[in-house]
Amino acid sequence: MGSTMLGLVKESREPGAVLKEVPVPEIGHDEVLVRVKVSSICGTDMHIYNWDAWAEQTVITPNVFGHEFAGIVEAIGNHVFNVAVGDYISAEGHIVCGWCSACRSGNAHVCRNTRSFGITAPGCFASYAVVKASNVIHNAANLPLELACLQDPLGNAVHAVMAGDIVGKSVAVIGSGLIGLMSIAVAKACGAGQVIAVDINPYRLEMARKMGADVIINNSIDRLSTALQEFTEGEGPEVILEMSGNPEALKEAIVGAAQAARVSLMGIPPSEVALDMSQIIFKGIRLEGITGRRMYKTWQQMKGLLHHHSLDISKLVTHTFTLERYEEAFELMQSGLCGKVLFLHEATSEYELGNLVRNEAYQEV
């Protein structure tokens, strides 16, 4: 291991990024150094790359970004006892304090002192990354790399779906981005009744159908509130998972929701959203914010779904790039004509990618 490595850096507070030589990070007494094998681009990374209002308010620069990965432990701190060199791991991306009231009451995922891996702390779009030993998630030896690196966003989907009763319920997923697509698969795996997928992108709507959606709605054609009620016998969906962050879609979803519906919000709006509070109050709608994964309940639920083959999200991975071709990768993500886009890091072979090379949707580019 040299003293420097290639890292994709958000160097200045404007659109774009820079691939450059940066120092290999040093570990503290409670941290581990990971050789990154595979990483993937998230919607949050798109916010950072494009540099929108959310990024301006949230992201620290300069910083190596990226937070979805799988890799091999290269070194451990002298106070680390739960991780060994050679372990195959991923990691929880929220670095929390452990002592605030949220952390001490089972709500560490909303710790007010959170630092976020790849957002306000150095991330994984590099050869090596450092994570807290307490955040390490050990992967089963037979879990393919391409699935292991998707656990962070999959955890968001699991958290959103399982934040309330789901069995037998009608569910609308607003926004068929990657976490929305995962939510469709998770909802079906967890016993949802009818699942409705909503988007304006025909490519993504077709992917939604492949992930198990019973109904697809293109809300650039159909008024969303009307369509939601039409496909639920006039009642509206009992559960709405808002993954788009689109203000108009959220307003329409509330109008179209069932009485006493649960509306879980994960999409990040670009600005403030004005809602008709009378709809929420008199329909008895429960609004809730979803951020990250419940630490570590969501991870246990997710492992149960993955390890017992109740859930298959391998079809979501459609393209891979080397880190050197990051501009093409982000351009493809921007187009919306892809599923999950992965970066293959040094010494990662097709053989190691397991199921990926057998996936008909997969394209090496």
Coordinates of C-alpha atoms in Angstrom, one line a residue:
M1 CA 0.0 0.0 0.0
G2 CA 1.4 3.4 -1.0
S3 CA 1.0 6.7 0.8
T4 CA -1.4 8.0 -1.8
M5 CA -4.4 6.8 -3.7
L6 CA -6.9 7.9 -6.3
G7 CA -10.0 9.5 -4.9
L8 CA -13.0 11.3 -6.5
V9 CA -13.1 14.6 -4.7
K10 CA -15.8 17.2 -4.4
E11 CA -13.1 19.9 -4.3
S12 CA -15.1 23.1 -4.9
R13 CA -18.6 24.2 -4.2
E14 CA -19.9 24.0 -7.7
P15 CA -21.1 21.3 -10.1
G16 CA -18.6 18.4 -10.9
A17 CA -15.8 16.6 -9.2
V18 CA -12.1 15.9 -9.6
L19 CA -10.3 12.6 -9.7
K20 CA -6.9 13.1 -8.0
E21 CA -4.2 11.6 -5.9
V22 CA -5.0 12.0 -2.2
P23 CA -3.4 10.6 1.0
V24 CA -4.4 7.1 2.1
P25 CA -6.4 7.9 5.2
E26 CA -5.0 7.0 8.6
I27 CA -7.1 5.1 11.1
G28 CA -7.9 6.0 14.7
H29 CA -7.9 3.6 17.6
D30 CA -11.6 2.7 17.0
E31 CA -11.5 2.6 13.2
V32 CA -10.7 0.2 10.4
L33 CA -9.1 0.8 6.9
V34 CA -11.0 -0.9 4.1
R35 CA -9.8 -1.6 0.6
V36 CA -12.8 -0.7 -1.5
K37 CA -13.8 -3.4 -4.0
V38 CA -17.1 -2.0 -5.4
S39 CA -19.0 1.3 -4.8
S40 CA -22.2 2.6 -6.3
I41 CA -23.7 6.0 -7.1
C42 CA -26.6 7.1 -5.0
G43 CA -29.2 9.9 -5.5
T44 CA -27.4 11.8 -2.8
D45 CA -24.2 11.6 -4.8
M46 CA -26.1 13.2 -7.7
H47 CA -27.1 16.0 -5.4
I48 CA -23.4 16.5 -4.5
Y49 CA -22.2 16.2 -8.1
N50 CA -24.7 18.6 -9.5
W51 CA -24.4 20.9 -6.4
D52 CA -27.9 21.9 -5.6
A53 CA -29.4 23.9 -2.7
W54 CA -29.3 20.8 -0.4
A55 CA -25.7 20.1 -1.1
E56 CA -24.8 23.8 -0.5
Q57 CA -26.3 23.6 2.9
T58 CA -25.1 20.2 3.9
V59 CA -21.8 19.0 2.2
I60 CA -18.3 19.7 3.5
T61 CA -15.6 20.4 0.9
P62 CA -13.1 19.4 -0.1
N63 CA -14.0 15.8 0.5
V64 CA -13.9 12.3 -1.1
F65 CA -17.6 11.5 -1.6
G66 CA -19.5 8.3 -2.1
H67 CA -21.1 6.2 0.7
E68 CA -22.3 2.8 -0.8
F69 CA -19.5 0.2 -0.9
A70 CA -18.2 -3.3 -0.1
G71 CA -14.6 -4.1 0.6
I72 CA -12.0 -6.0 2.5
V73 CA -10.5 -4.8 5.9
E74 CA -6.8 -4.0 5.5
A75 CA -5.9 -2.7 9.0
I76 CA -7.6 -2.2 12.3
G77 CA -7.1 0.3 15.2
N78 CA -5.7 -0.9 18.5
H79 CA -9.1 -0.7 20.3
V80 CA -10.9 -2.7 17.6
F81 CA -12.1 -6.2 18.7
N82 CA -15.2 -6.9 16.5
V83 CA -13.4 -6.7 13.2
A84 CA -10.3 -8.6 11.8
V85 CA -8.0 -8.0 8.9
G86 CA -9.4 -9.8 5.8
D87 CA -13.1 -9.4 6.8
Y88 CA -15.6 -8.8 4.0
I89 CA -17.6 -5.8 5.1
S90 CA -19.9 -2.9 4.3
A91 CA -20.8 -0.2 6.7
E92 CA -23.5 2.0 8.2
G93 CA -23.0 5.5 6.9
H94 CA -24.2 7.5 9.9
I95 CA -21.5 8.3 12.4
V96 CA -23.3 9.1 15.6
C97 CA -22.3 10.4 19.0
G98 CA -23.8 7.6 21.2
W99 CA -24.7 9.9 24.1
C100 CA -27.4 12.3 23.0
S101 CA -31.1 11.7 23.9
A102 CA -31.9 10.3 20.4
C103 CA -29.0 7.8 20.5
R104 CA -29.9 6.7 24.0
S105 CA -33.6 6.1 23.1
G106 CA -33.2 3.9 20.1
N107 CA -33.2 6.7 17.5
A108 CA -29.6 7.0 16.7
H109 CA -30.5 7.4 13.0
V110 CA -31.6 10.9 13.8
C111 CA -28.7 11.8 16.1
R112 CA -28.3 15.6 16.1
N113 CA -24.5 15.2 16.1
T114 CA -24.4 12.9 13.1
R115 CA -21.5 13.0 10.7
S116 CA -22.2 11.3 7.4
F117 CA -19.8 9.1 5.5
G118 CA -19.1 10.6 2.1
I119 CA -21.1 13.8 2.9
T120 CA -19.6 15.4 6.0
A121 CA -16.8 12.8 6.4
P122 CA -14.5 11.2 3.8
G123 CA -16.2 8.5 1.8
C124 CA -15.6 5.5 -0.5
F125 CA -15.1 6.8 -4.1
A126 CA -11.4 5.9 -3.6
S127 CA -9.1 3.0 -3.2
Y128 CA -9.3 3.0 0.5
A129 CA -11.8 4.3 3.1
V130 CA -11.9 4.5 6.9
V131 CA -15.0 3.6 8.9
K132 CA -15.7 3.3 12.6
A133 CA -15.5 -0.3 13.8
S134 CA -18.9 0.1 15.5
N135 CA -20.4 0.9 12.0
V136 CA -19.0 -2.2 10.3
I137 CA -21.5 -4.7 8.9
H138 CA -20.1 -8.1 8.2
N139 CA -21.2 -9.6 4.9
A140 CA -21.9 -13.3 4.4
A141 CA -19.2 -14.9 2.3
N142 CA -21.6 -15.8 -0.4
L143 CA -23.2 -12.4 -0.7
P144 CA -22.2 -11.0 -4.1
L145 CA -20.2 -7.8 -4.1
E146 CA -22.8 -6.0 -6.2
L147 CA -25.5 -6.7 -3.6
A148 CA -23.2 -6.1 -0.6
C149 CA -22.5 -2.6 -1.8
L150 CA -26.3 -1.8 -2.2
Q151 CA -27.2 -2.4 1.4
D152 CA -27.0 1.2 2.4
P153 CA -29.8 2.3 -0.1
L154 CA -31.6 -1.0 0.4
G155 CA -31.7 -0.2 4.1
N156 CA -33.5 3.1 3.3
A157 CA -36.1 1.1 1.4
V158 CA -36.5 -1.4 4.2
H159 CA -36.8 1.4 6.8
A160 CA -39.5 3.2 4.7
V161 CA -41.5 0.0 3.9
M162 CA -41.4 -1.4 7.5
A163 CA -42.0 1.8 9.3
G164 CA -45.6 0.7 9.7
D165 CA -48.1 -2.1 8.9
I166 CA -47.6 -3.2 5.3
V167 CA -49.1 -6.7 5.1
G168 CA -52.1 -6.8 2.7
K169 CA -52.0 -3.0 2.3
S170 CA -52.3 -1.1 -1.0
V171 CA -49.0 0.7 -1.5
A172 CA -48.0 3.5 -3.8
V173 CA -44.3 4.2 -4.4
I174 CA -43.9 7.8 -5.8
G175 CA -40.7 8.0 -7.7
S176 CA -39.1 5.0 -9.4
G177 CA -35.5 6.0 -8.7
L178 CA -33.3 3.3 -7.3
I179 CA -34.6 3.4 -3.7
G180 CA -38.1 3.6 -5.0
L181 CA -37.5 0.5 -7.1
M182 CA -36.0 -1.3 -4.1
S183 CA -39.0 -0.3 -2.1
I184 CA -41.3 -2.0 -4.6
A185 CA -39.4 -5.2 -4.2
V186 CA -39.2 -4.9 -0.4
A187 CA -42.9 -4.2 -0.2
K188 CA -43.8 -7.3 -2.2
A189 CA -41.3 -9.4 -0.2
C190 CA -43.0 -8.2 3.1
G191 CA -46.5 -9.1 2.0
A192 CA -48.0 -5.9 0.6
G193 CA -51.1 -6.2 -1.4
Q194 CA -51.3 -4.1 -4.5
V195 CA -48.2 -2.1 -5.3
I196 CA -48.4 1.0 -7.5
A197 CA -45.3 2.6 -9.0
V198 CA -45.3 6.2 -10.1
D199 CA -42.8 8.1 -12.2
I200 CA -42.5 10.2 -15.4
N201 CA -39.6 8.1 -16.9
P202 CA -40.8 5.2 -19.1
Y203 CA -37.5 3.4 -18.6
R204 CA -37.8 3.5 -14.8
L205 CA -41.5 2.5 -15.0
E206 CA -40.6 -0.6 -16.9
M207 CA -37.9 -1.4 -14.3
A208 CA -40.6 -0.9 -11.7
R209 CA -42.8 -3.6 -13.4
K210 CA -39.8 -5.9 -13.4
M211 CA -39.3 -5.3 -9.6
G212 CA -42.9 -6.4 -9.0
A213 CA -45.2 -3.4 -9.3
D214 CA -48.8 -4.4 -10.1
V215 CA -49.7 -1.0 -11.6
I216 CA -47.6 1.7 -13.1
I217 CA -48.7 5.3 -13.4
N218 CA -47.0 7.9 -15.6
N219 CA -47.9 11.1 -13.8
S220 CA -46.7 13.2 -16.7
I221 CA -49.8 11.8 -18.5
D222 CA -52.3 11.1 -15.8
R223 CA -53.3 13.3 -12.8
L224 CA -51.7 11.5 -9.9
S225 CA -54.4 11.9 -7.3
T226 CA -57.1 10.7 -9.7
A227 CA -55.1 7.7 -10.9
L228 CA -54.2 6.6 -7.4
Q229 CA -57.9 6.5 -6.5
E230 CA -58.9 4.9 -9.8
F231 CA -56.6 1.9 -9.2
T232 CA -57.7 1.5 -5.6
E233 CA -61.5 1.4 -6.1
G234 CA -61.9 5.0 -5.1
E235 CA -60.2 4.5 -1.7
G236 CA -56.7 5.7 -2.4
P237 CA -53.5 3.8 -1.3
E238 CA -53.3 2.9 2.4
V239 CA -49.5 3.4 2.3
I240 CA -47.6 6.0 0.3
L241 CA -43.8 6.0 0.0
E242 CA -42.7 9.3 -1.4
M243 CA -39.3 8.8 -2.9
S244 CA -39.2 11.6 -5.6
G245 CA -38.9 14.8 -3.6
N246 CA -41.1 16.4 -6.2
P247 CA -43.4 19.0 -4.4
E248 CA -46.3 18.6 -6.8
A249 CA -46.2 14.8 -6.6
L250 CA -46.3 15.0 -2.8
K251 CA -49.3 17.3 -2.8
E252 CA -51.1 15.1 -5.3
A253 CA -50.2 12.0 -3.3
I254 CA -51.8 13.4 -0.2
V255 CA -55.0 14.3 -2.1
G256 CA -55.1 10.8 -3.5
A257 CA -54.3 9.0 -0.3
A258 CA -56.8 6.8 1.6
Q259 CA -58.3 8.0 4.9
A260 CA -55.9 7.4 7.7
A261 CA -53.1 6.6 5.2
R262 CA -49.4 6.4 6.2
V263 CA -47.2 8.7 4.1
S264 CA -43.5 8.0 4.5
L265 CA -41.3 10.8 3.1
M266 CA -37.8 10.1 1.9
G267 CA -37.4 12.2 -1.3
I268 CA -35.5 15.4 -0.7
P269 CA -37.5 18.4 -2.1
P270 CA -35.4 21.1 -3.8
S271 CA -37.1 23.8 -1.7
E272 CA -39.8 24.4 0.9
V273 CA -43.2 22.6 0.1
A274 CA -46.6 24.2 1.0
L275 CA -49.1 21.5 1.9
D276 CA -52.9 21.6 2.4
M277 CA -52.9 20.9 6.1
S278 CA -56.7 20.4 6.1
Q279 CA -56.3 17.3 3.8
I280 CA -53.8 15.9 6.3
I281 CA -55.8 16.7 9.4
F282 CA -59.3 15.7 8.3
K283 CA -58.2 12.6 6.5
G284 CA -56.2 11.5 9.6
I285 CA -53.0 11.1 7.5
R286 CA -49.8 10.1 9.3
L287 CA -46.8 11.9 7.8
E288 CA -43.3 10.6 8.8
G289 CA -39.8 11.4 7.8
I290 CA -37.5 8.6 6.8
T291 CA -33.8 9.1 7.0
G292 CA -31.1 6.4 6.8
R293 CA -31.6 3.1 8.5
R294 CA -32.7 2.4 12.1
M295 CA -29.5 1.5 13.8
Y296 CA -29.3 -1.4 13.7
K297 CA -32.7 -2.9 13.5
T298 CA -33.1 -2.2 9.8
W299 CA -29.8 -4.0 9.1
Q300 CA -31.1 -7.1 10.8
Q301 CA -34.3 -7.0 8.9
M302 CA -32.4 -6.5 5.6
K303 CA -30.0 -9.4 6.3
G304 CA -33.0 -11.6 6.9
L305 CA -34.5 -10.7 3.6
L306 CA -31.2 -11.1 1.7
H307 CA -29.7 -14.1 3.3
H308 CA -32.9 -16.2 3.1
H309 CA -33.4 -15.2 -0.5
S310 CA -36.8 -13.5 0.1
L311 CA -35.6 -10.5 -1.8
D312 CA -33.8 -10.3 -5.2
I313 CA -32.6 -6.8 -6.3
S314 CA -29.8 -8.0 -8.6
K315 CA -31.7 -6.8 -11.7
L316 CA -31.3 -3.3 -10.6
V317 CA -27.6 -3.3 -11.5
T318 CA -27.3 -2.3 -15.1
H319 CA -23.9 -0.7 -15.7
T320 CA -20.3 -0.7 -14.3
F321 CA -17.5 1.8 -14.8
T322 CA -14.0 2.2 -13.5
L323 CA -13.5 5.3 -11.2
E324 CA -11.5 7.0 -14.0
R325 CA -14.6 7.1 -16.1
Y326 CA -16.7 8.9 -13.4
E327 CA -17.9 11.6 -15.8
E328 CA -19.6 9.1 -18.1
A329 CA -21.1 7.3 -15.1
F330 CA -22.6 10.5 -13.7
E331 CA -23.8 11.5 -17.1
L332 CA -25.6 8.2 -17.5
M333 CA -27.2 8.6 -14.1
Q334 CA -28.3 12.0 -15.1
S335 CA -30.0 10.6 -18.2
G336 CA -32.2 8.3 -16.1
L337 CA -31.6 5.5 -18.7
C338 CA -30.0 3.1 -16.2
G339 CA -30.5 1.2 -13.1
K340 CA -27.8 1.1 -10.4
V341 CA -24.4 2.2 -11.6
L342 CA -21.3 0.6 -10.0
F343 CA -17.7 1.6 -9.8
L344 CA -15.3 -1.3 -10.0
H345 CA -12.2 -0.5 -7.9
E346 CA -8.7 -1.9 -8.2
A347 CA -8.3 -5.7 -8.5
T348 CA -12.1 -6.3 -8.7
S349 CA -12.7 -9.0 -11.3
E350 CA -15.9 -10.1 -13.0
Y351 CA -15.6 -13.4 -11.2
E352 CA -15.9 -11.7 -7.9
L353 CA -19.1 -10.0 -9.0
G354 CA -20.9 -13.3 -8.8
N355 CA -24.5 -12.8 -10.0
L356 CA -23.8 -9.6 -11.8
V357 CA -22.2 -11.2 -14.9
R358 CA -25.1 -13.5 -15.3
N359 CA -27.7 -10.7 -15.1
E360 CA -29.1 -10.0 -18.6
A361 CA -29.6 -6.3 -17.7
Y362 CA -25.9 -5.9 -16.9
Q363 CA -23.7 -4.0 -19.3
E364 CA -20.0 -3.4 -18.8
V365 CA -19.1 0.0 -20.3

